[in-house]
Short mmCIF file of C-alpha atoms in Angstrom, two decimals:
data_model
loop_
_atom_site.label_atom_id
_atom_site.label_comp_id
_atom_site.label_asym_id
_atom_site.label_seq_id
_atom_site.Cartn_x
_atom_site.Cartn_y
_atom_site.Cartn_z
CA MET A 7 -24.19 -14.40 -17.79
CA SER A 8 -23.86 -14.61 -14.18
CA GLU A 9 -27.58 -13.64 -14.36
CA LYS A 10 -28.21 -16.74 -15.73
CA LYS A 11 -26.73 -18.81 -13.41
CA THR A 12 -28.64 -16.98 -10.88
CA ALA A 13 -31.99 -17.92 -12.48
CA GLY A 14 -30.99 -21.45 -13.19
CA THR A 15 -30.47 -21.61 -9.01
CA GLU A 16 -33.59 -20.48 -8.07
CA LYS A 17 -35.43 -23.00 -10.55
CA THR A 18 -33.27 -26.01 -8.96
CA SER A 19 -34.29 -24.73 -5.30
CA GLY A 20 -38.19 -24.60 -6.08
CA ALA A 21 -37.72 -28.54 -7.90
CA LYS A 22 -36.07 -29.75 -4.27
CA THR A 23 -38.84 -28.15 -2.61
CA SER A 24 -41.33 -30.00 -4.27
CA ALA A 25 -39.32 -33.14 -4.09
CA ALA A 26 -38.97 -32.74 -0.22
CA LYS A 27 -43.16 -32.23 -0.09
CA THR A 28 -43.73 -35.78 -2.15
CA VAL A 29 -41.72 -36.92 0.02
CA LYS A 30 -43.41 -36.25 3.33
CA LYS A 31 -46.77 -37.13 1.52
CA SER A 32 -45.26 -40.53 1.38
CA GLU A 33 -43.85 -41.19 4.71
CA THR A 34 -47.55 -39.99 6.07
CA LYS A 35 -49.30 -42.39 4.45
CA THR A 36 -46.82 -45.53 5.36
CA ALA A 37 -46.75 -44.42 8.51
CA PRO A 38 -47.93 -46.79 11.61
CA LYS A 39 -50.97 -45.57 13.52
CA LYS A 40 -49.71 -46.63 16.46
CA ALA A 41 -46.54 -47.51 17.65
CA ALA A 42 -45.74 -50.76 19.21
CA LYS A 43 -43.09 -49.92 21.46
CA LYS A 44 -41.58 -46.28 22.35
CA SER A 45 -37.98 -46.45 21.46
CA ALA A 46 -35.77 -44.60 22.93
CA PRO A 47 -35.30 -40.72 21.59
CA LYS A 48 -32.08 -39.92 19.58
CA LYS A 49 -29.89 -37.27 20.71
CA ALA A 50 -29.54 -34.63 18.23
CA MET A 51 -26.38 -34.45 16.57
CA PRO A 52 -24.55 -30.89 16.98
CA LYS A 53 -25.01 -28.65 14.64
CA VAL A 54 -21.91 -27.11 13.12
CA GLU A 55 -22.02 -23.94 11.64
CA VAL A 56 -19.99 -23.18 8.27
CA VAL A 57 -18.56 -19.56 8.26
CA LYS A 58 -18.50 -18.39 4.48
CA LYS A 59 -15.07 -16.05 4.51
CA ARG A 60 -15.68 -13.00 2.96
CA ARG A 61 -13.69 -12.53 -0.49
CA VAL A 62 -12.01 -9.25 -0.90
CA MET A 63 -9.93 -8.36 -4.23
CA ILE A 64 -7.32 -5.75 -4.58
CA ALA A 65 -6.60 -4.18 -8.13
CA ALA A 66 -3.28 -2.07 -7.91
CA SER A 67 -0.62 -1.09 -10.44
CA GLU A 68 2.09 -2.83 -8.62
CA CYS A 69 2.79 -5.23 -6.09
CA ASN A 70 6.11 -6.62 -4.23
CA PRO A 71 7.68 -8.78 -4.88
CA PHE A 72 6.67 -8.95 -8.55
CA VAL A 73 6.84 -5.35 -9.31
CA ALA A 74 7.98 -2.25 -7.03
CA THR A 75 8.75 1.22 -7.45
CA GLY A 76 7.76 2.75 -4.07
CA GLY A 77 5.54 2.20 -1.20
CA LEU A 78 2.14 1.37 -3.11
CA ALA A 79 3.91 -2.16 -3.89
CA ASP A 80 4.97 -2.85 -0.21
CA VAL A 81 1.23 -2.12 0.75
CA ILE A 82 -0.17 -4.44 -1.80
CA GLY A 83 3.05 -7.00 -0.86
CA SER A 84 1.74 -7.42 2.57
CA LEU A 85 -1.93 -6.53 3.17
CA PRO A 86 -3.57 -9.16 1.12
CA LYS A 87 -0.93 -12.11 3.13
CA ALA A 88 -2.16 -10.32 6.53
CA LEU A 89 -5.66 -10.40 5.68
CA ALA A 90 -5.45 -14.10 4.34
CA LYS A 91 -3.51 -15.12 7.51
CA SER A 92 -5.92 -13.51 9.66
CA GLY A 93 -8.49 -15.94 8.26
CA ASN A 94 -11.30 -13.76 7.97
CA TYR A 95 -11.16 -13.12 4.17
CA GLU A 96 -10.24 -15.15 0.79
CA ALA A 97 -7.77 -12.22 -0.70
CA SER A 98 -6.77 -11.99 -3.92
CA VAL A 99 -4.64 -9.38 -6.04
CA ILE A 100 -5.34 -8.22 -9.42
CA MET A 101 -2.45 -6.42 -11.49
CA PRO A 102 -0.73 -6.25 -15.12
CA LEU A 103 1.25 -8.81 -16.05
CA TYR A 104 4.54 -6.39 -16.82
CA TYR A 105 7.75 -7.09 -19.13
CA SER A 106 9.94 -6.39 -16.05
CA ILE A 107 8.40 -9.37 -14.08
CA SER A 108 10.76 -12.41 -13.88
CA HIS A 109 11.08 -15.49 -15.56
CA ASP A 110 11.21 -17.36 -12.59
CA ILE A 111 8.08 -16.02 -11.06
CA ARG A 112 6.65 -16.51 -14.92
CA ASN A 113 7.11 -20.22 -14.51
CA LYS A 114 5.02 -20.48 -11.51
CA MET A 115 1.89 -19.10 -13.07
CA GLU A 116 -0.53 -20.80 -14.80
CA TYR A 117 -2.52 -19.68 -17.73
CA VAL A 118 -6.29 -19.33 -16.76
CA THR A 119 -7.86 -17.79 -19.85
CA ASN A 120 -8.20 -15.30 -22.70
CA PHE A 121 -10.92 -12.39 -23.71
CA TYR A 122 -11.74 -9.48 -25.18
CA VAL A 123 -12.03 -5.93 -23.56
CA GLN A 124 -14.26 -3.71 -25.30
CA LEU A 125 -12.44 -0.20 -24.22
CA SER A 126 -14.38 2.78 -25.71
CA TRP A 127 -14.14 1.80 -29.94
CA ARG A 128 -11.27 -0.66 -29.02
CA ARG A 129 -11.34 -4.50 -29.15
CA LEU A 130 -8.43 -5.27 -27.10
CA TYR A 131 -6.83 -8.74 -25.83
CA CYS A 132 -6.75 -9.81 -22.56
CA GLY A 133 -4.70 -13.09 -21.01
CA VAL A 134 -5.30 -14.22 -17.41
CA PHE A 135 -2.53 -15.71 -15.18
CA ARG A 136 -2.75 -17.16 -11.85
CA LEU A 137 -0.19 -18.03 -9.02
CA ILE A 138 -1.06 -19.00 -5.75
CA GLU A 139 1.31 -18.20 -2.80
CA ASN A 140 1.30 -17.08 1.03
CA GLY A 141 -2.15 -17.81 1.09
CA VAL A 142 -3.25 -15.07 -1.41
CA THR A 143 -4.63 -15.55 -5.11
CA TYR A 144 -2.58 -12.96 -7.42
CA TYR A 145 -3.94 -12.77 -11.27
CA PHE A 146 -1.71 -11.01 -13.80
CA LEU A 147 -3.62 -9.59 -16.85
CA ASP A 148 -1.90 -9.92 -20.00
CA ASN A 149 -1.57 -7.73 -23.15
CA GLU A 150 1.75 -7.11 -24.39
CA TYR A 151 0.83 -3.71 -26.50
CA TYR A 152 0.36 -2.20 -22.90
CA PHE A 153 2.44 -4.02 -20.87
CA LYS A 154 5.33 -5.39 -22.79
CA ARG A 155 7.64 -2.49 -22.31
CA GLY A 156 10.87 -1.56 -21.09
CA GLY A 157 12.40 1.57 -18.91
CA GLY A 158 9.63 1.54 -15.73
CA ILE A 159 6.05 0.71 -15.84
CA TYR A 160 4.84 4.51 -15.82
CA GLY A 161 5.63 7.71 -17.36
CA PHE A 162 4.82 6.50 -20.94
CA TYR A 163 2.38 8.85 -23.12
CA ASP A 164 -0.63 6.76 -22.97
CA ASP A 165 -0.14 5.79 -19.66
CA GLY A 166 -4.26 6.92 -19.41
CA GLU A 167 -5.02 4.45 -21.96
CA ARG A 168 -3.12 1.80 -20.37
CA TYR A 169 -4.47 1.84 -17.37
CA ALA A 170 -8.07 2.43 -18.46
CA PHE A 171 -7.63 -1.47 -20.00
CA PHE A 172 -6.51 -2.81 -16.62
CA SER A 173 -9.40 -1.00 -14.68
CA LYS A 174 -12.10 -2.83 -17.19
CA ALA A 175 -9.81 -6.07 -17.72
CA VAL A 176 -10.25 -6.20 -13.87
CA LEU A 177 -14.10 -6.05 -14.26
CA GLU A 178 -13.98 -8.65 -17.21
CA THR A 179 -12.19 -10.65 -15.38
CA ILE A 180 -14.68 -11.04 -12.40
CA GLY A 181 -17.27 -11.45 -14.72
CA ASN A 182 -15.89 -14.08 -16.98
CA LEU A 183 -14.46 -16.43 -14.13
CA ASP A 184 -17.47 -15.85 -11.77
CA LEU A 185 -14.78 -14.23 -8.78
CA PHE A 186 -17.41 -11.63 -7.93
CA PRO A 187 -15.70 -10.76 -4.43
CA ASP A 188 -17.39 -8.54 -1.62
CA VAL A 189 -15.17 -6.24 -1.93
CA LEU A 190 -13.09 -4.88 -4.62
CA HIS A 191 -10.59 -2.39 -3.08
CA CYS A 192 -8.66 -0.32 -5.46
CA ASN A 193 -5.85 1.93 -5.21
CA ASP A 194 -4.47 5.60 -6.66
CA TRP A 195 -5.61 6.77 -9.81
CA GLN A 196 -4.50 3.83 -11.92
CA THR A 197 -7.61 1.86 -10.87
CA ALA A 198 -9.90 4.44 -10.10
CA ALA A 199 -11.53 3.62 -13.46
CA CYS A 200 -12.55 0.28 -11.97
CA ILE A 201 -15.00 2.20 -9.76
CA ILE A 202 -15.95 4.11 -12.14
CA TYR A 203 -16.81 1.51 -14.80
CA LEU A 204 -18.17 -0.63 -11.90
CA ARG A 205 -21.07 2.18 -11.29
CA THR A 206 -22.02 2.68 -14.57
CA LEU A 207 -21.49 0.26 -17.58
CA TYR A 208 -21.79 -2.91 -15.15
CA ASN A 209 -24.74 -1.47 -12.88
CA TRP A 210 -27.10 -3.22 -14.99
CA SER A 211 -25.58 -6.74 -13.37
CA VAL A 212 -27.02 -8.00 -9.85
CA ASP A 213 -23.89 -9.50 -9.17
CA PHE A 214 -21.88 -6.72 -10.09
CA ARG A 215 -24.16 -4.31 -8.15
CA LYS A 216 -23.51 -5.91 -5.06
CA ILE A 217 -19.65 -5.55 -4.80
CA ARG A 218 -18.87 -3.15 -2.41
CA THR A 219 -15.77 -1.04 -3.06
CA VAL A 220 -12.88 0.93 -0.86
CA PHE A 221 -10.72 3.46 -2.51
CA THR A 222 -7.52 3.92 -1.19
CA ILE A 223 -5.45 7.34 -1.92
CA HIS A 224 -1.68 6.56 -1.48
CA ASN A 225 -0.83 10.27 -2.22
CA ILE A 226 -3.30 12.52 -3.67
CA GLU A 227 -0.98 14.66 -5.76
CA TYR A 228 -1.20 12.57 -8.42
CA GLN A 229 -4.65 12.07 -9.37
CA GLY A 230 -4.75 10.64 -13.01
CA LYS A 231 -5.94 13.74 -15.25
CA PHE A 232 -6.79 13.91 -18.79
CA GLY A 233 -8.11 16.62 -21.27
CA THR A 234 -12.23 15.99 -21.28
CA GLU A 235 -12.02 14.68 -25.52
CA THR A 236 -11.20 11.28 -23.40
CA LEU A 237 -14.47 11.31 -21.92
CA GLY A 238 -15.68 8.86 -24.43
CA ASP A 239 -12.76 8.28 -26.86
CA LEU A 240 -10.24 6.87 -24.74
CA PHE A 241 -12.41 5.81 -21.52
CA GLY A 242 -15.48 5.18 -22.99
CA PHE A 243 -17.41 6.74 -19.83
CA PRO A 244 -21.15 7.46 -20.69
CA THR A 245 -21.74 11.32 -20.89
CA ASN A 246 -24.07 11.39 -17.97
CA ILE A 247 -21.23 11.21 -15.60
CA TYR A 248 -19.15 13.88 -16.96
CA SER A 249 -19.99 15.57 -14.09
CA THR A 250 -18.52 13.02 -11.77
CA VAL A 251 -15.58 12.55 -13.29
CA GLU A 252 -14.78 16.32 -14.45
CA PHE A 253 -12.77 18.42 -12.16
CA ASP A 254 -10.97 22.01 -12.76
CA GLY A 255 -11.28 21.26 -16.58
CA CYS A 256 -10.24 17.77 -16.81
CA ILE A 257 -11.32 14.15 -16.53
CA ASN A 258 -9.98 13.17 -12.99
CA LEU A 259 -10.18 10.17 -12.39
CA MET A 260 -8.99 10.08 -8.42
CA LYS A 261 -12.29 12.60 -7.70
CA GLY A 262 -14.32 10.22 -10.05
CA ALA A 263 -13.81 7.30 -7.66
CA ILE A 264 -14.04 8.99 -4.36
CA GLU A 265 -17.19 10.13 -5.44
CA LEU A 266 -18.66 6.92 -6.00
CA ALA A 267 -16.63 4.79 -3.85
CA ASP A 268 -18.48 3.10 -0.87
CA ALA A 269 -15.44 4.21 1.53
CA VAL A 270 -12.31 5.91 0.66
CA ASN A 271 -9.38 5.98 2.99
CA THR A 272 -5.77 7.30 3.37
CA VAL A 273 -2.82 5.72 4.73
CA SER A 274 -2.70 7.36 8.00
CA PRO A 275 -5.19 9.07 9.93
CA THR A 276 -3.15 12.47 10.13
CA TYR A 277 -3.32 12.66 6.69
CA ALA A 278 -6.80 11.76 6.26
CA GLU A 279 -7.40 15.11 7.80
CA GLU A 280 -4.59 16.68 6.09
CA ILE A 281 -6.06 16.16 2.77
CA LYS A 282 -9.33 18.21 3.54
CA THR A 283 -7.39 21.59 3.73
CA PRO A 284 -5.76 23.26 0.58
CA LEU A 285 -2.23 22.93 1.60
CA PHE A 286 -1.84 19.27 1.10
CA ALA A 287 -4.79 18.41 -0.93
CA HIS A 288 -3.64 19.45 -4.40
CA GLY A 289 -6.74 21.05 -5.67
CA LEU A 290 -9.22 17.99 -3.91
CA ASP A 291 -9.79 19.28 -0.60
CA GLY A 292 -13.56 20.48 -1.53
CA ILE A 293 -14.04 17.02 -2.89
CA ILE A 294 -12.83 15.45 0.05
CA ARG A 295 -14.58 17.73 2.41
CA ARG A 296 -18.15 16.84 0.62
CA ASN A 297 -17.20 13.20 0.88
CA GLU A 298 -15.92 13.50 4.67
CA GLN A 299 -18.62 11.17 6.23
CA LYS A 300 -16.52 8.06 4.28
CA ILE A 301 -13.11 8.88 4.53
CA TYR A 302 -10.82 7.27 6.95
CA GLY A 303 -7.23 6.84 7.65
CA ILE A 304 -5.47 3.48 8.25
CA LEU A 305 -1.72 3.78 9.18
CA ASN A 306 0.15 0.94 6.86
CA GLY A 307 2.39 -1.23 8.68
CA ILE A 308 5.63 -3.08 7.53
CA ASP A 309 6.73 -6.30 6.62
CA THR A 310 8.19 -7.42 10.07
CA GLU A 311 9.58 -10.66 8.83
CA SER A 312 11.49 -9.69 5.98
CA TYR A 313 12.64 -6.14 8.15
CA ASN A 314 14.06 -8.51 11.28
CA PRO A 315 17.38 -8.02 12.72
CA GLU A 316 17.70 -11.11 14.01
CA THR A 317 17.09 -12.84 10.45
CA ASP A 318 18.06 -10.24 8.01
CA LYS A 319 20.96 -11.78 6.25
CA THR A 320 22.07 -8.58 4.86
CA LEU A 321 23.40 -7.45 7.98
CA PHE A 322 26.98 -7.37 9.42
CA ALA A 323 25.38 -9.07 12.33
CA ASN A 324 22.01 -9.96 13.44
CA TYR A 325 20.57 -8.57 16.98
CA SER A 326 17.39 -8.33 18.90
CA ILE A 327 15.61 -6.41 21.31
CA ASN A 328 17.29 -8.60 24.41
CA ASP A 329 20.80 -8.84 23.17
CA MET A 330 21.88 -5.47 21.14
CA SER A 331 25.61 -6.29 21.07
CA GLY A 332 25.08 -7.09 16.90
CA LYS A 333 24.14 -3.37 16.51
CA ALA A 334 27.38 -2.33 17.87
CA VAL A 335 28.95 -4.89 14.71
CA CYS A 336 26.90 -3.14 12.23
CA LYS A 337 27.74 0.38 13.39
CA ALA A 338 31.53 -0.34 13.23
CA GLU A 339 31.77 -2.23 10.05
CA LEU A 340 29.22 0.15 8.22
CA GLN A 341 31.86 2.91 9.34
CA LYS A 342 34.45 1.21 7.99
CA LEU A 343 32.49 0.38 4.36
CA LEU A 344 31.92 4.20 4.21
CA GLY A 345 34.99 5.48 5.11
CA LEU A 346 34.30 7.11 8.60
CA PRO A 347 36.18 6.83 11.39
CA VAL A 348 35.15 3.73 13.62
CA ARG A 349 34.03 5.01 17.00
CA ALA A 350 31.15 3.60 18.93
CA ASP A 351 30.72 7.19 21.17
CA VAL A 352 29.50 9.51 18.19
CA PRO A 353 25.94 9.43 17.20
CA MET A 354 25.49 8.63 13.46
CA VAL A 355 22.76 10.27 11.95
CA SER A 356 21.11 8.81 8.58
CA ILE A 357 18.96 9.79 5.73
CA ILE A 358 17.70 7.28 3.26
CA SER A 359 15.50 9.10 0.95
CA ARG A 360 14.52 9.76 -2.49
CA LEU A 361 16.63 13.16 -2.76
CA VAL A 362 13.72 15.47 -3.83
CA SER A 363 11.96 18.87 -2.09
CA HIS A 364 8.94 17.53 -0.65
CA LYS A 365 11.03 15.25 1.42
CA GLY A 366 12.55 18.19 3.33
CA LEU A 367 15.74 18.38 2.16
CA ASP A 368 16.18 22.00 1.93
CA LEU A 369 15.60 22.20 5.57
CA VAL A 370 18.34 19.70 5.88
CA THR A 371 20.57 21.84 3.41
CA ALA A 372 19.98 24.95 5.10
CA VAL A 373 21.68 23.63 8.68
CA ILE A 374 24.03 20.19 7.66
CA GLU A 375 27.34 22.34 7.67
CA GLN A 376 26.20 24.05 10.93
CA PHE A 377 25.29 20.43 12.22
CA LEU A 378 28.38 18.77 11.19
CA THR A 379 30.71 21.34 13.02
CA GLU A 380 29.77 19.34 15.99
CA ASP A 381 30.44 15.71 16.76
CA VAL A 382 28.60 13.67 14.60
CA GLN A 383 28.39 11.29 11.86
CA VAL A 384 25.96 11.87 8.87
CA VAL A 385 25.34 9.20 6.33
CA ILE A 386 23.31 10.29 3.13
CA LEU A 387 21.38 7.49 0.67
CA GLY A 388 19.37 8.07 -2.46
CA LYS A 389 18.69 9.35 -5.73
CA GLY A 390 16.72 12.16 -6.98
CA ASP A 391 17.07 16.21 -8.00
CA ALA A 392 20.44 16.26 -9.74
CA SER A 393 20.79 19.61 -7.39
CA TYR A 394 20.28 17.52 -4.46
CA GLU A 395 22.81 14.77 -5.47
CA ASN A 396 25.46 17.50 -6.67
CA TYR A 397 24.90 19.37 -3.39
CA PHE A 398 25.37 16.15 -0.74
CA SER A 399 28.32 14.58 -3.02
CA ALA A 400 30.30 18.17 -2.62
CA ILE A 401 29.19 18.20 1.17
CA SER A 402 30.57 14.71 1.41
CA ARG A 403 34.46 15.49 0.06
CA HIS A 404 34.19 18.60 1.79
CA TYR A 405 33.64 16.97 5.48
CA GLN A 406 35.33 13.99 4.66
CA GLY A 407 35.38 11.44 8.04
CA LYS A 408 32.10 13.14 9.05
CA CYS A 409 29.82 12.90 5.87
CA SER A 410 29.42 9.95 3.66
CA ALA A 411 26.75 10.79 0.44
CA VAL A 412 25.97 7.55 -1.68
CA ILE A 413 24.49 8.64 -4.38
CA ALA A 414 22.31 5.66 -5.51
CA PHE A 415 19.34 3.12 -4.93
CA ASN A 416 20.70 0.38 -2.84
CA PRO A 417 18.18 -2.01 -0.78
CA ASP A 418 21.15 -3.87 0.32
CA LEU A 419 23.32 -0.76 1.71
CA SER A 420 19.82 0.87 2.98
CA ARG A 421 19.33 -1.97 5.27
CA LYS A 422 22.99 -1.89 6.50
CA ILE A 423 22.44 1.65 7.35
CA TYR A 424 19.12 0.97 8.97
CA ALA A 425 21.06 -1.48 11.31
CA GLY A 426 24.18 0.42 11.48
CA SER A 427 23.03 4.22 12.27
CA ASP A 428 21.71 5.49 15.89
CA LEU A 429 19.49 8.25 14.62
CA PHE A 430 17.31 8.41 11.47
CA LEU A 431 16.39 12.18 9.91
CA MET A 432 12.70 12.27 8.04
CA PRO A 433 11.74 15.74 7.86
CA SER A 434 8.89 15.82 5.17
CA LYS A 435 7.24 18.54 4.02
CA ALA A 436 3.98 16.23 3.62
CA GLU A 437 4.24 12.21 4.14
CA PRO A 438 0.92 10.39 3.37
CA CYS A 439 2.52 7.46 5.59
CA GLY A 440 5.93 6.78 5.12
CA LEU A 441 7.46 3.46 5.98
CA SER A 442 11.58 4.39 6.59
CA GLN A 443 10.91 5.78 10.14
CA MET A 444 8.94 2.34 10.79
CA ILE A 445 11.94 0.38 9.49
CA ALA A 446 14.07 2.42 11.22
CA ALA A 447 12.22 1.61 14.45
CA ARG A 448 12.51 -2.06 13.72
CA TYR A 449 16.49 -1.84 13.35
CA GLY A 450 16.49 0.02 16.62
CA THR A 451 17.44 3.17 15.11
CA VAL A 452 15.63 6.48 16.55
CA SER A 453 13.69 8.76 14.13
CA VAL A 454 13.65 12.39 14.03
CA VAL A 455 10.26 13.47 12.24
CA ARG A 456 8.37 16.51 11.41
CA GLU A 457 4.87 15.87 12.97
CA THR A 458 2.86 15.22 9.35
CA GLY A 459 1.42 12.90 7.88
CA GLY A 460 1.91 8.90 9.04
CA LEU A 461 5.43 10.32 10.48
CA ASN A 462 2.89 12.20 13.24
CA ASP A 463 0.96 8.82 13.87
CA SER A 464 4.07 6.51 14.08
CA ILE A 465 6.65 8.65 15.92
CA LYS A 466 5.64 9.81 19.29
CA ALA A 467 7.65 12.79 21.28
CA PHE A 468 10.38 11.30 23.86
CA ASN A 469 9.88 13.24 26.87
CA GLY A 470 11.92 11.00 29.48
CA GLU A 471 9.02 8.79 30.31
CA SER A 472 6.99 8.01 27.25
CA GLY A 473 7.68 8.40 23.53
CA ASN A 474 9.82 6.26 20.89
CA GLY A 475 11.55 9.42 19.02
CA PHE A 476 11.80 12.97 18.58
CA THR A 477 9.71 15.40 16.66
CA PHE A 478 9.10 18.38 15.36
CA ARG A 479 6.09 20.54 14.11
CA ASP A 480 6.68 23.99 12.10
CA TYR A 481 8.45 23.39 8.44
CA ASN A 482 11.53 25.21 10.20
CA ALA A 483 15.15 24.26 9.61
CA HIS A 484 16.31 25.76 12.78
CA ASP A 485 13.29 23.70 14.26
CA MET A 486 14.74 20.52 13.22
CA LEU A 487 18.53 21.48 13.89
CA TYR A 488 17.01 21.98 17.62
CA VAL A 489 15.39 18.69 17.86
CA LEU A 490 18.74 17.01 16.24
CA ARG A 491 20.57 18.16 18.99
CA GLU A 492 18.18 17.04 21.87
CA ALA A 493 18.48 13.70 19.97
CA VAL A 494 22.53 14.04 20.23
CA ARG A 495 21.99 14.85 23.97
CA ALA A 496 20.06 11.80 23.87
CA TYR A 497 22.37 10.14 22.92
CA HIS A 498 24.69 10.68 25.03
CA SER A 499 22.19 10.16 28.20
CA ASP A 500 21.23 7.10 30.62
CA GLY A 501 18.01 6.99 29.09
CA TRP A 502 19.30 6.26 25.55
CA SER A 503 18.86 2.43 25.96
CA GLU A 504 15.73 2.70 27.32
CA LEU A 505 14.63 4.94 24.25
CA ARG A 506 16.33 2.53 21.75
CA ARG A 507 14.24 -0.51 23.25
CA ARG A 508 10.85 1.60 23.09
CA ALA A 509 11.65 1.94 19.11
CA MET A 510 12.35 -1.40 18.62
CA ALA A 511 9.31 -2.48 20.41
CA SER A 512 6.87 -0.13 18.66
CA ASP A 513 4.23 -2.48 16.47
CA PHE A 514 4.08 -1.27 13.14
CA SER A 515 3.36 -4.76 11.80
CA TRP A 516 0.48 -5.34 9.03
CA LYS A 517 -1.34 -7.55 11.36
CA VAL A 518 -2.86 -4.21 13.23
CA SER A 519 -3.39 -2.42 9.93
CA ALA A 520 -5.05 -5.63 8.47
CA ALA A 521 -7.71 -5.73 11.66
CA GLU A 522 -8.22 -2.08 10.65
CA TYR A 523 -9.08 -2.69 6.94
CA GLU A 524 -11.35 -5.61 8.19
CA LYS A 525 -12.89 -3.02 10.16
CA LEU A 526 -13.61 -1.00 7.11
CA TYR A 527 -14.97 -3.83 5.03
CA ALA A 528 -17.44 -5.17 7.19
CA LYS A 529 -18.63 -1.06 8.01
CA ILE A 530 -19.76 -0.99 4.07
CA THR A 531 -20.47 -4.69 3.45
CA GLY A 532 -23.19 -5.27 6.70
#
């Protein structure tokens, strides 16, 4: 369809050229041989160059504020807005129309079209809805069988089929609506098949062949692995790409996308290096090293308008880098709320995390009672493994007045804790990027982190003259405890105000990150 349009354009261009030649001949015949009088030369009008914006379409399984389960949604919610704001790109996002998307948001959408998607032997309905906000066009792909489900958006027995349909439908939407972007930016295994389909089943089209691709790995642990029998029956991949998508006896969608994408990036420079090693790559280190010439690391940002202590309405009091009096109010009110003694002189250390082992909580459980014998307060917020939930609940009861554990996912309380705490602890075993340490810094809460992934790229060790936090390298509970004690000593020192100010001044905005993505897009589009 697109090729016919191109051919039609070429014919029109030819007709225009012939017409132009005819005009020139007639002008030559009617022009007088000699001019009676020389007229003053006309000043040439300055040429106005119209710079055509490049198009980037971002395909993802979730996006704030529509539906979110983690950091991926934050990225997809912020990056396109930052790209649109820079003025260099027309940014769009394409995602499934989940049942959980609110009616308020649905009422703002407009119906665009519908068509059928051929997925192997299945012929499946796809409706397209559109919403334009903050300079970004959002496309929602509707299929009630796959996406009208309660109980979250992942974890269903047919997730492979659901996101294979979505990936194929992304390309059908591009073709049906003539949306051909310069860059198709796919994220994690749920959209990895987009790139595989693009470079195989859609490679016959000139318009599709022109599309450059970026594949972002937000967490390499989740790769989209399925039995080899799904190659044709489920995904409808051609048999000649079996070696491209097969890994360790499985169909591995992430592996296929890494092999076929024009560029691959992770969400921090350190993580881009870490996944070249067996310790972090969950088996794909050899594939990463083989493709390392196209592997990049770009640190995520945070939405600095949403996370802003000057305007955040969830806080007990607002404050700024130049007037921190409101932060003291936030601390005192948080202590009251959590049943802790209201003391300005005691350092409050917070943990806001999923309560799972790779967040470094085994280090915390190893030394927290030793730490609580000191003059400190500890606040824990999160949900996760029952063993951690029960442990921190018990510690909170045993150390009443020194420790408070809230076993919940509570966004409102999390902001109050970010604002009211003095120190923020994040000792992750692995952390592709991490946003919590950036949010803490934004609220003037100094982070203590392990030097891994994005934690290493965002928090630099305080040495008295520079640095915005505290760090430790080895995955060791007593190394963490030593650095925590250093941070407590700093809290009682004269340099604390300056350290806190330096943390708040850290630029974790998406403006910085979006500029790096623009460089990557430019590199692959030429």
